Each structure stands twice: as structure tokens, then as C-alpha cells.
Amino acid sequence: MVNELLLPRQKRLDTLFYLTIIFALLGPTLGIPITEGFKLTFFRIVFVLLIGGLMFKVASQKRLEASYMYPVRWYAAFFAFWFIYALLSLTWVVSIGHAIKYIIFLGMMLLLTLSLPYFLSSEQKFWKTQRVLLGVFAAMIFFGVFESITLLHLPSSRGFGFDSAIVTSVFNNQNDFATCITLGLPFLIAALYMLDLNKKQKWFIYFVAVFSLYVLLATGSRSNTFFALPLLAVVLVLTVPFVIDRKKITKRNLLITLGAIILAAIIVQSMSLTFLSDEARQRAKDKLNTTFGIFSDLNKGSWDVEEGGDKVIEGDTGKSVTVRKYLLLNGLNFLAKSHYMGVGAGNVEPLMEGAPKVDKVNMHNWWAEVLVNFGVLVFVVYMALYILMLWRLGKLAFLKTSPQISPILRWGAVSCLAALIGYLIGGMAPSTAIHFTPMWICYGLSLAVIVLGETQKKQQMERKVEED
């Protein structure tokens, strides 16, 4: 009796898990300021409780049942290697303080990622998690709409305390919010034509998607609006004939789809004209209109950071593109000086202070951040596993290669595939992604889909062999 009371029941751990992913997405919005640079967020509290509960369970039962995660064993092994490499980098970093802080973030995000395939051990739990995530995502979007109208910002926003026209929702800046939107949109769009939903559910998802497009435009994020969004849209369109029964691709359904797209465009345009302030509309218009000026700005100044002085170079679209260019070039210089082993966990920032032609210290490019901080070896393995994940998701998504899996898991595979391909561009928008939880949760969902999908596929094939 005592043991039953002391042992953390799976249901309680499941509840902590759902709270963890909810608070992970809400980020610093919900928390208690402790010092000027540290906030005890609800995410950190429930995350520690979750890890503590799992450790207590392992200590009590002398085992952690996770054999069903076998299909993603190499990802878990790489995460362990990555974390150990980060610890080893403490021997050559220039700033121990930056490194320790970064390693703590890395450890938390890797565990958060692995918690999804661990806790989503059944299709029912996967579906319940998707409903939870939809609720949180919808709340973020609806607040973004409210924010764009009232110019009232949350304390976590860079616009807090100002009548600023920026739209950040629960995030610190608009680029993070825009990247979160492009990660979430594929799940909404694919659900409309892949899942058997009732009318109320479809209308709700449709309007969340439409409002998402509205606030995405309001953020003025060029990389997400003109590159990531079209990229993921192309993936969704191209995969349609391969992921749903072709009998459903009728003239009537195509006309309904076209009508839904036209209606969405009308609603988004009407909302922009009605709700956005003149300042917000002009800000977004200016940023989006200068999208193709990015390419000319890339040629502003020398490609050698040592030439032409140390001052930031202004481009035709401002200094954002040129600064990002020299953040990358400076980072590559740091990488070469480290003998391509990487400058060490989180040490791009202290090295970037005082570097020529930049006024920021974050890389503003997740792929470059991994490369420069951890070197060529970690980067190559990371990208190889990322590409392998896309390939495995594609195999699960296609009816021809995986006719055995359920519609829900097929939808999950298509959505994750489109989201991760879009993130190849979207990952260049946030200042840093080491604590950008939407990315890590999407990564974890992809691992969960692979575990459940490949297991379901294997079981169905074995059952068919037995019947034959």
C-alpha cells in the first residue's frame, strides 16, 4: 500500500508531461522573476518535477521500459554524444559561464525532445497530445490577433510597455512567433484534407489557420512569409496525390479547396485593412516589399570580414541582412581557428562581442549555430540524422510504401515532414534556437511518429504473414 502511494503512477507522470509541453510553448510568459536575468518559469518547475518523477520510478522499479523506442535509438545515442561533446568543450571554451548556461539549455531541450516518443507510446496518446498542442497554438494565435488590434503586449515581449506595432504573442520577438506559426501550420492544413473530422472541428481548424496567416503577415518576417511558408506549401501540395486516396481528388473537392483558399485570402486581407494600425501595416509592408532586396544586400561589402573597417554596413533593406551575413562569416572564421572542432557550447556569443561589422552576438541561424559551437563532426551527424528523419517520415506518409499505418499517423508524418522542410529556412529567423521549444517539440513529434508508424507497420505486416 505504501509503495503504491510513493511510486509515481504513470497517469501522474502523463499529466506532468502534458503540463510540460504546454508550459514549454508558453515559455517565459508564465513564471516568477527571481533575479534580473533569471525567471523561474512554470516550464522549468514542471520539467524538473517530470524528470524527478521518472528518476524515482527508475530507482523504485530498477528499470525504465522504453524498448518501444528502438526505431529511434540512433537519435537517442546522438543526443547523448552531443551532450557529452558539449561537456568536453568546457576544456577549450573562452567563457565557462556562457558554456554552462548553454549546456543546461541543451540538456533540457534534448530531454524534452526524447520525452515525446517516450510518453507517446500509443496512437491514442499521440492524438491526445495533438489536441493539447492545438489548444495551446490556438491560444497563441488568438492572442496575436488581440495584440495586433490593441497593441497590448505580454511582459515577455520586446514591445511590452510601448505602443509598439510588433506582434510577438508569447514570444520575445516577432521572428520567433513567425517561425512557430510555420511549424504549426502544416498540422492544421493537412488535418483539413487528411482527417475524418466533423464540421465544427474543421471550421475551428480552418479559422485558426486563417488567423495564423494574418498574424504571420503582421509579424513581417520575410524568411518565414516568403520562403518557409511557400516551401512547406509546395511540400503539402506535391504530396497530396501520394498520401490520400486518389478517389477523393474530385472536381468537387478541388473546387471546395480553391474556394477555401480564396476565402482565406479575403479574410486575411480584410483583417489586415481593418485591424492593423497604419504603423503596423506600413512596417509589415516595408519589410515584405524588401524581401528580394535581400539578395542585393548580400553583395554589400566585402566577403572578407577583415576588409573595409569594423562598422556595420547598411544595405538597401536596412542592416539586418548584412549583419546576418557577417555573423555567419565571423562564425566561420571562429570555426576555422578552432580547427573545426567548434568554439564550444554557447561560446559564439562571447567571441562575437567586438567582432567586425556586427552589432549582435547571436548567430541568428540555427544551422550555423550548431556548426560553429560544436564543430564539423556534430554538425554533419546532426544534418545526416535530420535528412534521414525526413526520408523516414516520407516513407510513412506515402500510401504506396506504408499502406498499413492509420490515417492519424499518416497525417502526423505528412505534417512533420512539411514542418521540418519549412524549418530549413525558418531556422534562419530566430536569434537562437537552443531554447526555442516549438522546434524541439516538432522534432520530438517526428520521432514519436517514426516510432509509432514503423511499429504499426511492422505489426500489420507480421499479422498478414501469419494469416497467409
Tab-separated table of C-alpha atoms in Angstrom:
chain	number	residue	atom	x	y	z
A	1	MET	CA	0.000	0.000	0.000
A	2	VAL	CA	2.803	2.400	0.937
A	3	ASN	CA	4.701	1.544	-2.236
A	4	GLU	CA	1.627	2.286	-4.362
A	5	LEU	CA	1.330	5.724	-2.753
A	6	LEU	CA	5.019	6.520	-3.115
A	7	LEU	CA	5.518	5.257	-6.642
A	8	PRO	CA	4.817	7.929	-9.281
A	9	ARG	CA	1.898	6.456	-11.157
A	10	GLN	CA	2.077	6.650	-14.934
A	11	LYS	CA	-1.090	8.750	-15.028
A	12	ARG	CA	0.531	11.402	-12.833
A	13	LEU	CA	3.646	11.367	-14.992
A	14	ASP	CA	1.476	11.707	-18.094
A	15	THR	CA	-0.205	14.750	-16.545
A	16	LEU	CA	3.204	16.289	-15.796
A	17	PHE	CA	4.227	15.579	-19.385
A	18	TYR	CA	1.206	17.410	-20.825
A	19	LEU	CA	1.848	20.351	-18.493
A	20	THR	CA	5.492	20.339	-19.590
A	21	ILE	CA	4.730	20.715	-23.293
A	22	ILE	CA	2.051	23.340	-22.571
A	23	PHE	CA	4.393	25.484	-20.476
A	24	ALA	CA	7.282	24.799	-22.871
A	25	LEU	CA	5.351	26.540	-25.653
A	26	LEU	CA	4.163	29.377	-23.413
A	27	GLY	CA	7.785	29.885	-22.412
A	28	PRO	CA	8.731	32.872	-20.231
A	29	THR	CA	5.174	34.218	-20.295
A	30	LEU	CA	4.298	32.262	-17.165
A	31	GLY	CA	6.908	32.469	-14.436
A	32	ILE	CA	8.233	34.137	-11.325
A	33	PRO	CA	11.108	36.657	-11.661
A	34	ILE	CA	13.894	35.666	-9.256
A	35	THR	CA	16.721	37.942	-10.346
A	36	GLU	CA	17.162	40.441	-13.157
A	37	GLY	CA	18.472	37.759	-15.514
A	38	PHE	CA	16.581	34.713	-14.278
A	39	LYS	CA	12.893	33.822	-14.204
A	40	LEU	CA	11.613	30.629	-12.605
A	41	THR	CA	9.186	29.679	-15.345
A	42	PHE	CA	6.386	27.163	-14.904
A	43	PHE	CA	8.049	25.105	-17.635
A	44	ARG	CA	11.218	24.724	-15.579
A	45	ILE	CA	9.223	23.777	-12.491
A	46	VAL	CA	7.130	21.047	-14.135
A	47	PHE	CA	10.100	19.838	-16.183
A	48	VAL	CA	12.145	19.244	-13.028
A	49	LEU	CA	9.154	17.505	-11.424
A	50	LEU	CA	8.758	15.310	-14.525
A	51	ILE	CA	12.433	14.309	-14.614
A	52	GLY	CA	12.391	13.753	-10.858
A	53	GLY	CA	9.308	11.537	-11.172
A	54	LEU	CA	10.965	9.461	-13.888
A	55	MET	CA	14.159	9.084	-11.853
A	56	PHE	CA	12.151	7.993	-8.809
A	57	LYS	CA	10.273	5.477	-10.956
A	58	VAL	CA	13.525	4.040	-12.329
A	59	ALA	CA	15.060	3.842	-8.841
A	60	SER	CA	11.974	2.078	-7.474
A	61	GLN	CA	11.348	-0.323	-10.348
A	62	LYS	CA	15.028	-0.759	-11.264
A	63	ARG	CA	14.208	-0.250	-14.958
A	64	LEU	CA	12.822	2.200	-17.476
A	65	GLU	CA	10.608	0.475	-20.006
A	66	ALA	CA	11.485	2.133	-23.292
A	67	SER	CA	12.122	-0.795	-25.630
A	68	TYR	CA	9.394	0.505	-27.971
A	69	MET	CA	11.686	3.466	-28.754
A	70	TYR	CA	14.087	1.105	-30.558
A	71	PRO	CA	13.324	2.626	-34.015
A	72	VAL	CA	14.869	5.963	-32.880
A	73	ARG	CA	17.787	4.525	-30.882
A	74	TRP	CA	20.360	6.296	-33.056
A	75	TYR	CA	18.796	9.674	-32.315
A	76	ALA	CA	18.957	8.992	-28.566
A	77	ALA	CA	22.584	7.855	-28.976
A	78	PHE	CA	23.461	11.004	-30.918
A	79	PHE	CA	21.809	13.209	-28.296
A	80	ALA	CA	23.952	11.533	-25.618
A	81	PHE	CA	27.077	12.026	-27.752
A	82	TRP	CA	26.149	15.655	-28.443
A	83	PHE	CA	25.705	16.377	-24.733
A	84	ILE	CA	28.998	14.661	-23.808
A	85	TYR	CA	30.784	16.616	-26.552
A	86	ALA	CA	29.318	19.822	-25.107
A	87	LEU	CA	30.685	18.886	-21.687
A	88	LEU	CA	34.110	18.113	-23.174
A	89	SER	CA	34.119	21.508	-24.864
A	90	LEU	CA	34.399	23.073	-21.409
A	91	THR	CA	38.113	22.280	-21.665
A	92	TRP	CA	38.658	24.747	-24.522
A	93	VAL	CA	35.935	27.401	-24.280
A	94	VAL	CA	36.794	31.048	-23.630
A	95	SER	CA	33.790	31.600	-21.364
A	96	ILE	CA	32.849	28.891	-18.853
A	97	GLY	CA	29.761	30.857	-17.778
A	98	HIS	CA	28.276	31.007	-21.287
A	99	ALA	CA	29.118	27.345	-21.835
A	100	ILE	CA	27.462	26.082	-18.648
A	101	LYS	CA	24.301	28.074	-19.349
A	102	TYR	CA	24.159	26.711	-22.893
A	103	ILE	CA	24.775	23.130	-21.764
A	104	ILE	CA	21.891	23.378	-19.292
A	105	PHE	CA	19.593	24.551	-22.105
A	106	LEU	CA	20.890	21.809	-24.416
A	107	GLY	CA	20.330	19.097	-21.819
A	108	MET	CA	16.787	20.290	-21.094
A	109	MET	CA	15.830	20.507	-24.775
A	110	LEU	CA	17.286	17.095	-25.640
A	111	LEU	CA	15.335	15.509	-22.783
A	112	LEU	CA	12.205	17.416	-23.801
A	113	THR	CA	12.594	16.059	-27.347
A	114	LEU	CA	13.044	12.465	-26.195
A	115	SER	CA	10.118	12.765	-23.785
A	116	LEU	CA	7.695	12.889	-26.723
A	117	PRO	CA	8.466	9.463	-28.245
A	118	TYR	CA	8.718	8.076	-24.687
A	119	PHE	CA	5.323	9.307	-23.450
A	120	LEU	CA	3.527	8.987	-26.796
A	121	SER	CA	3.673	5.208	-26.610
A	122	SER	CA	0.312	4.713	-28.317
A	123	GLU	CA	-1.712	6.306	-31.079
A	124	GLN	CA	-4.306	7.411	-28.505
A	125	LYS	CA	-1.678	9.349	-26.544
A	126	PHE	CA	-0.326	10.845	-29.766
A	127	TRP	CA	-3.812	12.072	-30.693
A	128	LYS	CA	-4.431	13.476	-27.203
A	129	THR	CA	-1.125	15.352	-27.351
A	130	GLN	CA	-2.080	16.817	-30.720
A	131	ARG	CA	-5.336	18.126	-29.243
A	132	VAL	CA	-3.412	19.687	-26.352
A	133	LEU	CA	-0.946	21.315	-28.744
A	134	LEU	CA	-3.797	22.597	-30.930
A	135	GLY	CA	-5.373	24.277	-27.905
A	136	VAL	CA	-2.105	25.994	-26.942
A	137	PHE	CA	-1.338	27.004	-30.533
A	138	ALA	CA	-4.843	28.435	-30.997
A	139	ALA	CA	-4.492	30.458	-27.778
A	140	MET	CA	-1.172	31.867	-29.014
A	141	ILE	CA	-2.706	32.805	-32.366
A	142	PHE	CA	-5.822	34.386	-30.851
A	143	PHE	CA	-3.677	36.464	-28.514
A	144	GLY	CA	-1.581	37.515	-31.523
A	145	VAL	CA	-4.773	38.793	-33.191
A	146	PHE	CA	-5.748	40.605	-29.981
A	147	GLU	CA	-2.235	42.066	-29.707
A	148	SER	CA	-2.311	43.365	-33.282
A	149	ILE	CA	-5.558	45.227	-32.568
A	150	THR	CA	-4.884	46.613	-29.082
A	151	LEU	CA	-1.065	46.945	-29.178
A	152	LEU	CA	-1.072	45.382	-25.691
A	153	HIS	CA	1.903	43.082	-25.200
A	154	LEU	CA	2.804	40.439	-22.642
A	155	PRO	CA	5.749	41.106	-20.279
A	156	SER	CA	7.814	38.566	-22.229
A	157	SER	CA	7.509	40.648	-25.433
A	158	ARG	CA	10.121	43.157	-26.545
A	159	GLY	CA	7.202	45.521	-27.143
A	160	PHE	CA	5.953	45.406	-23.534
A	161	GLY	CA	5.414	48.876	-22.105
A	162	PHE	CA	5.353	50.512	-25.535
A	163	ASP	CA	2.579	51.215	-28.047
A	164	SER	CA	4.615	49.165	-30.470
A	165	ALA	CA	3.050	47.735	-33.627
A	166	ILE	CA	5.035	44.490	-33.448
A	167	VAL	CA	3.194	41.187	-32.930
A	168	THR	CA	5.039	38.640	-30.780
A	169	SER	CA	2.297	36.788	-28.816
A	170	VAL	CA	4.013	34.753	-26.048
A	171	PHE	CA	7.483	35.172	-27.577
A	172	ASN	CA	10.107	37.845	-27.154
A	173	ASN	CA	10.255	38.874	-30.806
A	174	GLN	CA	8.208	38.563	-33.959
A	175	ASN	CA	10.600	36.219	-35.788
A	176	ASP	CA	10.232	33.551	-33.088
A	177	PHE	CA	6.446	33.826	-33.313
A	178	ALA	CA	6.526	33.634	-37.117
A	179	THR	CA	8.725	30.518	-37.020
A	180	CYS	CA	6.346	28.886	-34.538
A	181	ILE	CA	3.477	29.604	-36.931
A	182	THR	CA	5.202	27.985	-39.920
A	183	LEU	CA	5.961	24.934	-37.761
A	184	GLY	CA	2.316	24.624	-36.716
A	185	LEU	CA	0.509	25.453	-39.971
A	186	PRO	CA	1.227	22.130	-41.750
A	187	PHE	CA	-0.615	20.250	-38.988
A	188	LEU	CA	-3.686	22.463	-39.450
A	189	ILE	CA	-3.718	22.429	-43.241
A	190	ALA	CA	-3.094	18.690	-43.579
A	191	ALA	CA	-5.781	17.936	-40.978
A	192	LEU	CA	-8.424	19.565	-43.191
A	193	TYR	CA	-7.983	17.058	-46.029
A	194	MET	CA	-6.487	14.024	-44.278
A	195	LEU	CA	-8.520	13.531	-41.101
A	196	ASP	CA	-12.113	12.468	-40.642
A	197	LEU	CA	-13.362	15.466	-38.645
A	198	ASN	CA	-16.825	16.821	-38.035
A	199	LYS	CA	-17.880	20.210	-39.403
A	200	LYS	CA	-17.294	22.109	-36.142
A	201	GLN	CA	-13.763	20.741	-35.855
A	202	LYS	CA	-12.970	21.574	-39.472
A	203	TRP	CA	-14.282	25.139	-39.172
A	204	PHE	CA	-12.324	25.680	-35.959
A	205	ILE	CA	-9.084	24.406	-37.512
A	206	TYR	CA	-9.740	26.404	-40.683
A	207	PHE	CA	-10.144	29.696	-38.821
A	208	VAL	CA	-7.102	29.026	-36.616
A	209	ALA	CA	-5.147	28.532	-39.860
A	210	VAL	CA	-6.572	31.724	-41.397
A	211	PHE	CA	-5.807	33.776	-38.288
A	212	SER	CA	-2.321	32.223	-38.302
A	213	LEU	CA	-1.746	33.607	-41.791
A	214	TYR	CA	-2.983	37.006	-40.687
A	215	VAL	CA	-0.608	37.259	-37.709
A	216	LEU	CA	2.225	35.794	-39.793
A	217	LEU	CA	1.851	38.709	-42.197
A	218	ALA	CA	1.596	41.081	-39.235
A	219	THR	CA	4.977	39.887	-37.919
A	220	GLY	CA	6.627	40.982	-41.166
A	221	SER	CA	9.011	38.003	-41.039
A	222	ARG	CA	10.458	37.797	-44.534
A	223	SER	CA	12.150	34.408	-44.216
A	224	ASN	CA	9.010	32.741	-42.884
A	225	THR	CA	6.434	34.516	-45.082
A	226	PHE	CA	8.187	34.391	-48.452
A	227	PHE	CA	10.441	31.360	-48.093
A	228	ALA	CA	9.415	28.911	-45.337
A	229	LEU	CA	5.651	29.212	-45.940
A	230	PRO	CA	5.815	28.651	-49.740
A	231	LEU	CA	8.277	25.792	-49.210
A	232	LEU	CA	6.040	23.889	-46.811
A	233	ALA	CA	3.003	24.673	-49.010
A	234	VAL	CA	4.766	23.107	-52.005
A	235	VAL	CA	5.549	20.003	-49.942
A	236	LEU	CA	1.902	19.658	-48.906
A	237	VAL	CA	0.599	20.152	-52.452
A	238	LEU	CA	3.089	17.758	-54.046
A	239	THR	CA	2.396	15.005	-51.522
A	240	VAL	CA	-1.425	15.134	-51.787
A	241	PRO	CA	-1.737	12.504	-54.590
A	242	PHE	CA	0.520	10.130	-52.632
A	243	VAL	CA	-0.931	10.412	-49.126
A	244	ILE	CA	-4.696	10.273	-49.698
A	245	ASP	CA	-6.920	8.005	-51.750
A	246	ARG	CA	-6.971	9.422	-55.282
A	247	LYS	CA	-10.712	8.802	-55.405
A	248	LYS	CA	-11.041	11.768	-53.050
A	249	ILE	CA	-9.311	14.091	-55.532
A	250	THR	CA	-12.534	15.005	-57.321
A	251	LYS	CA	-13.558	18.151	-59.164
A	252	ARG	CA	-15.941	18.991	-56.311
A	253	ASN	CA	-13.222	18.690	-53.664
A	254	LEU	CA	-10.800	20.727	-55.762
A	255	LEU	CA	-13.399	23.498	-56.110
A	256	ILE	CA	-14.029	23.427	-52.341
A	257	THR	CA	-10.282	23.719	-51.749
A	258	LEU	CA	-9.976	26.614	-54.190
A	259	GLY	CA	-12.929	28.352	-52.522
A	260	ALA	CA	-11.368	27.866	-49.073
A	261	ILE	CA	-8.098	29.410	-50.297
A	262	ILE	CA	-9.857	32.409	-51.866
A	263	LEU	CA	-11.973	32.919	-48.728
A	264	ALA	CA	-8.837	32.739	-46.561
A	265	ALA	CA	-7.116	35.372	-48.717
A	266	ILE	CA	-10.158	37.681	-48.477
A	267	ILE	CA	-10.381	37.277	-44.687
A	268	VAL	CA	-6.658	37.883	-44.161
A	269	GLN	CA	-6.683	40.967	-46.386
A	270	SER	CA	-9.840	42.329	-44.714
A	271	MET	CA	-8.393	41.773	-41.233
A	272	SER	CA	-5.143	43.478	-42.222
A	273	LEU	CA	-7.006	46.543	-43.536
A	274	THR	CA	-9.403	46.655	-40.585
A	275	PHE	CA	-7.372	45.720	-37.526
A	276	LEU	CA	-3.743	46.608	-38.200
A	277	SER	CA	-2.736	50.149	-37.337
A	278	ASP	CA	-1.234	52.301	-40.072
A	279	GLU	CA	2.173	51.883	-38.439
A	280	ALA	CA	1.864	48.095	-38.233
A	281	ARG	CA	0.609	47.797	-41.793
A	282	GLN	CA	3.371	50.033	-43.122
A	283	ARG	CA	6.033	48.207	-41.093
A	284	ALA	CA	4.938	44.806	-42.400
A	285	LYS	CA	4.554	46.150	-45.949
A	286	ASP	CA	8.026	47.731	-45.938
A	287	LYS	CA	9.673	44.562	-44.640
A	288	LEU	CA	7.866	42.233	-47.016
A	289	ASN	CA	8.342	44.532	-50.016
A	290	THR	CA	12.087	44.484	-49.466
A	291	THR	CA	12.293	40.674	-49.498
A	292	PHE	CA	14.037	40.413	-52.836
A	293	GLY	CA	16.421	43.195	-51.829
A	294	ILE	CA	17.984	40.580	-49.566
A	295	PHE	CA	19.961	39.201	-52.491
A	296	SER	CA	21.466	42.575	-53.422
A	297	ASP	CA	22.283	43.283	-49.771
A	298	LEU	CA	24.249	40.043	-49.572
A	299	ASN	CA	26.731	41.579	-52.013
A	300	LYS	CA	27.100	44.771	-49.978
A	301	GLY	CA	30.600	44.974	-48.578
A	302	SER	CA	33.453	42.508	-48.871
A	303	TRP	CA	33.168	38.790	-48.188
A	304	ASP	CA	36.303	39.174	-46.095
A	305	VAL	CA	35.372	40.441	-42.612
A	306	GLU	CA	38.822	41.984	-42.222
A	307	GLU	CA	38.365	44.345	-45.170
A	308	GLY	CA	36.623	47.714	-45.076
A	309	GLY	CA	36.683	48.547	-41.368
A	310	ASP	CA	34.606	47.290	-38.468
A	311	LYS	CA	31.427	49.334	-38.821
A	312	VAL	CA	28.051	47.766	-39.596
A	313	ILE	CA	27.180	48.098	-43.286
A	314	GLU	CA	23.748	49.450	-44.203
A	315	GLY	CA	22.032	47.682	-47.087
A	316	ASP	CA	19.141	48.762	-49.267
A	317	THR	CA	16.731	46.942	-46.920
A	318	GLY	CA	18.444	48.045	-43.712
A	319	LYS	CA	21.216	46.369	-41.780
A	320	SER	CA	19.517	43.058	-40.907
A	321	VAL	CA	20.788	41.124	-43.948
A	322	THR	CA	24.331	42.498	-43.878
A	323	VAL	CA	24.656	41.859	-40.140
A	324	ARG	CA	23.463	38.262	-40.598
A	325	LYS	CA	25.962	37.859	-43.433
A	326	TYR	CA	28.861	38.952	-41.232
A	327	LEU	CA	27.601	36.957	-38.254
A	328	LEU	CA	27.972	33.898	-40.466
A	329	LEU	CA	31.361	34.925	-41.865
A	330	ASN	CA	32.730	35.756	-38.410
A	331	GLY	CA	31.360	32.449	-37.132
A	332	LEU	CA	33.104	30.519	-39.906
A	333	ASN	CA	36.347	32.289	-39.019
A	334	PHE	CA	35.937	31.225	-35.390
A	335	LEU	CA	35.262	27.671	-36.574
A	336	ALA	CA	38.437	27.571	-38.678
A	337	LYS	CA	40.515	28.856	-35.737
A	338	SER	CA	39.083	26.066	-33.567
A	339	HIS	CA	40.473	23.511	-36.052
A	340	TYR	CA	36.853	22.776	-36.987
A	341	MET	CA	36.160	21.238	-33.580
A	342	GLY	CA	33.822	24.132	-32.719
A	343	VAL	CA	34.330	27.018	-30.310
A	344	GLY	CA	32.482	25.138	-27.580
A	345	ALA	CA	28.972	25.201	-26.183
A	346	GLY	CA	27.478	28.710	-26.293
A	347	ASN	CA	30.797	30.402	-26.994
A	348	VAL	CA	29.837	32.045	-30.271
A	349	GLU	CA	28.347	34.925	-28.282
A	350	PRO	CA	31.407	35.963	-26.225
A	351	LEU	CA	33.597	35.633	-29.314
A	352	MET	CA	31.172	37.705	-31.392
A	353	GLU	CA	31.372	40.632	-28.959
A	354	GLY	CA	33.534	43.218	-30.688
A	355	ALA	CA	33.680	41.237	-33.948
A	356	PRO	CA	33.792	43.371	-37.120
A	357	LYS	CA	30.664	44.534	-38.964
A	358	VAL	CA	28.103	43.146	-36.499
A	359	ASP	CA	26.012	44.631	-33.710
A	360	LYS	CA	24.570	41.325	-32.448
A	361	VAL	CA	26.132	38.304	-30.785
A	362	ASN	CA	23.621	35.532	-31.565
A	363	MET	CA	24.182	33.703	-34.852
A	364	HIS	CA	20.541	34.198	-35.987
A	365	ASN	CA	20.927	30.910	-37.871
A	366	TRP	CA	20.351	27.611	-36.069
A	367	TRP	CA	22.338	25.532	-38.553
A	368	ALA	CA	25.348	27.837	-38.308
A	369	GLU	CA	24.986	27.906	-34.510
A	370	VAL	CA	25.318	24.120	-34.313
A	371	LEU	CA	28.255	24.140	-36.733
A	372	VAL	CA	30.265	26.903	-35.067
A	373	ASN	CA	29.584	25.891	-31.469
A	374	PHE	CA	30.123	22.141	-31.885
A	375	GLY	CA	32.228	21.720	-34.993
A	376	VAL	CA	32.011	19.764	-38.213
A	377	LEU	CA	31.595	16.291	-36.685
A	378	VAL	CA	28.483	17.104	-34.637
A	379	PHE	CA	27.020	19.198	-37.455
A	380	VAL	CA	27.439	16.505	-40.113
A	381	VAL	CA	25.878	13.805	-37.916
A	382	TYR	CA	23.068	16.176	-36.884
A	383	MET	CA	22.216	17.006	-40.510
A	384	ALA	CA	22.541	13.383	-41.640
A	385	LEU	CA	20.031	12.279	-38.989
A	386	TYR	CA	17.771	15.213	-39.881
A	387	ILE	CA	17.718	14.201	-43.550
A	388	LEU	CA	17.205	10.548	-42.561
A	389	MET	CA	14.228	11.648	-40.461
A	390	LEU	CA	12.693	13.398	-43.484
A	391	TRP	CA	13.162	10.262	-45.563
A	392	ARG	CA	11.577	8.001	-42.916
A	393	LEU	CA	8.646	10.383	-42.483
A	394	GLY	CA	8.167	10.417	-46.246
A	395	LYS	CA	8.062	6.614	-46.368
A	396	LEU	CA	5.432	6.562	-43.615
A	397	ALA	CA	3.402	9.298	-45.292
A	398	PHE	CA	3.071	7.640	-48.705
A	399	LEU	CA	0.258	5.147	-49.230
A	400	LYS	CA	2.383	3.092	-51.608
A	401	THR	CA	5.220	2.477	-49.142
A	402	SER	CA	3.163	2.316	-45.928
A	403	PRO	CA	-0.438	1.291	-46.622
A	404	GLN	CA	-0.609	-0.341	-43.185
A	405	ILE	CA	-0.484	2.727	-40.944
A	406	SER	CA	-3.521	4.603	-39.637
A	407	PRO	CA	-4.827	7.928	-41.052
A	408	ILE	CA	-3.800	9.773	-37.869
A	409	LEU	CA	-0.173	8.642	-38.057
A	410	ARG	CA	-0.078	9.297	-41.815
A	411	TRP	CA	-1.325	12.824	-41.117
A	412	GLY	CA	1.354	13.193	-38.442
A	413	ALA	CA	4.043	12.045	-40.872
A	414	VAL	CA	2.936	14.470	-43.612
A	415	SER	CA	2.660	17.379	-41.155
A	416	CYS	CA	6.046	16.754	-39.546
A	417	LEU	CA	7.668	16.308	-42.964
A	418	ALA	CA	6.346	19.656	-44.246
A	419	ALA	CA	7.128	21.454	-40.969
A	420	LEU	CA	10.730	20.206	-40.835
A	421	ILE	CA	11.369	21.029	-44.502
A	422	GLY	CA	9.949	24.523	-43.954
A	423	TYR	CA	12.194	24.871	-40.916
A	424	LEU	CA	15.265	24.515	-43.131
A	425	ILE	CA	14.510	28.170	-43.945
A	426	GLY	CA	12.587	29.075	-40.794
A	427	GLY	CA	15.580	28.072	-38.666
A	428	MET	CA	17.400	31.123	-40.000
A	429	ALA	CA	14.901	33.547	-38.443
A	430	PRO	CA	15.178	33.208	-34.612
A	431	SER	CA	18.212	34.710	-32.896
A	432	THR	CA	18.941	31.302	-31.357
A	433	ALA	CA	17.024	28.032	-31.259
A	434	ILE	CA	18.743	26.413	-28.272
A	435	HIS	CA	15.697	27.242	-26.130
A	436	PHE	CA	13.180	27.622	-28.975
A	437	THR	CA	10.802	24.932	-27.734
A	438	PRO	CA	8.492	24.748	-30.818
A	439	MET	CA	11.405	23.371	-32.846
A	440	TRP	CA	12.336	20.766	-30.238
A	441	ILE	CA	8.704	19.695	-29.793
A	442	CYS	CA	8.284	19.314	-33.569
A	443	TYR	CA	11.481	17.235	-33.628
A	444	GLY	CA	10.111	15.094	-30.787
A	445	LEU	CA	6.753	14.651	-32.528
A	446	SER	CA	8.607	13.449	-35.617
A	447	LEU	CA	10.459	10.845	-33.566
A	448	ALA	CA	7.159	9.755	-31.995
A	449	VAL	CA	5.553	9.364	-35.445
A	450	ILE	CA	8.504	7.249	-36.598
A	451	VAL	CA	8.281	5.005	-33.521
A	452	LEU	CA	4.513	4.531	-33.735
A	453	GLY	CA	4.325	4.364	-37.524
A	454	GLU	CA	7.146	1.877	-38.071
A	455	THR	CA	5.931	-0.277	-35.157
A	456	GLN	CA	2.379	-0.272	-36.508
A	457	LYS	CA	3.653	-1.073	-39.983
A	458	LYS	CA	5.744	-3.977	-38.690
A	459	GLN	CA	2.883	-5.402	-36.632
A	460	GLN	CA	0.466	-5.244	-39.570
A	461	MET	CA	2.973	-6.990	-41.859
A	462	GLU	CA	3.614	-9.739	-39.270
A	463	ARG	CA	-0.126	-10.233	-38.831
A	464	LYS	CA	-0.586	-10.548	-42.573
A	465	VAL	CA	2.210	-13.158	-42.785
A	466	GLU	CA	0.556	-15.182	-40.005
A	467	GLU	CA	-2.807	-15.053	-41.778
A	468	ASP	CA	-1.231	-16.186	-45.049
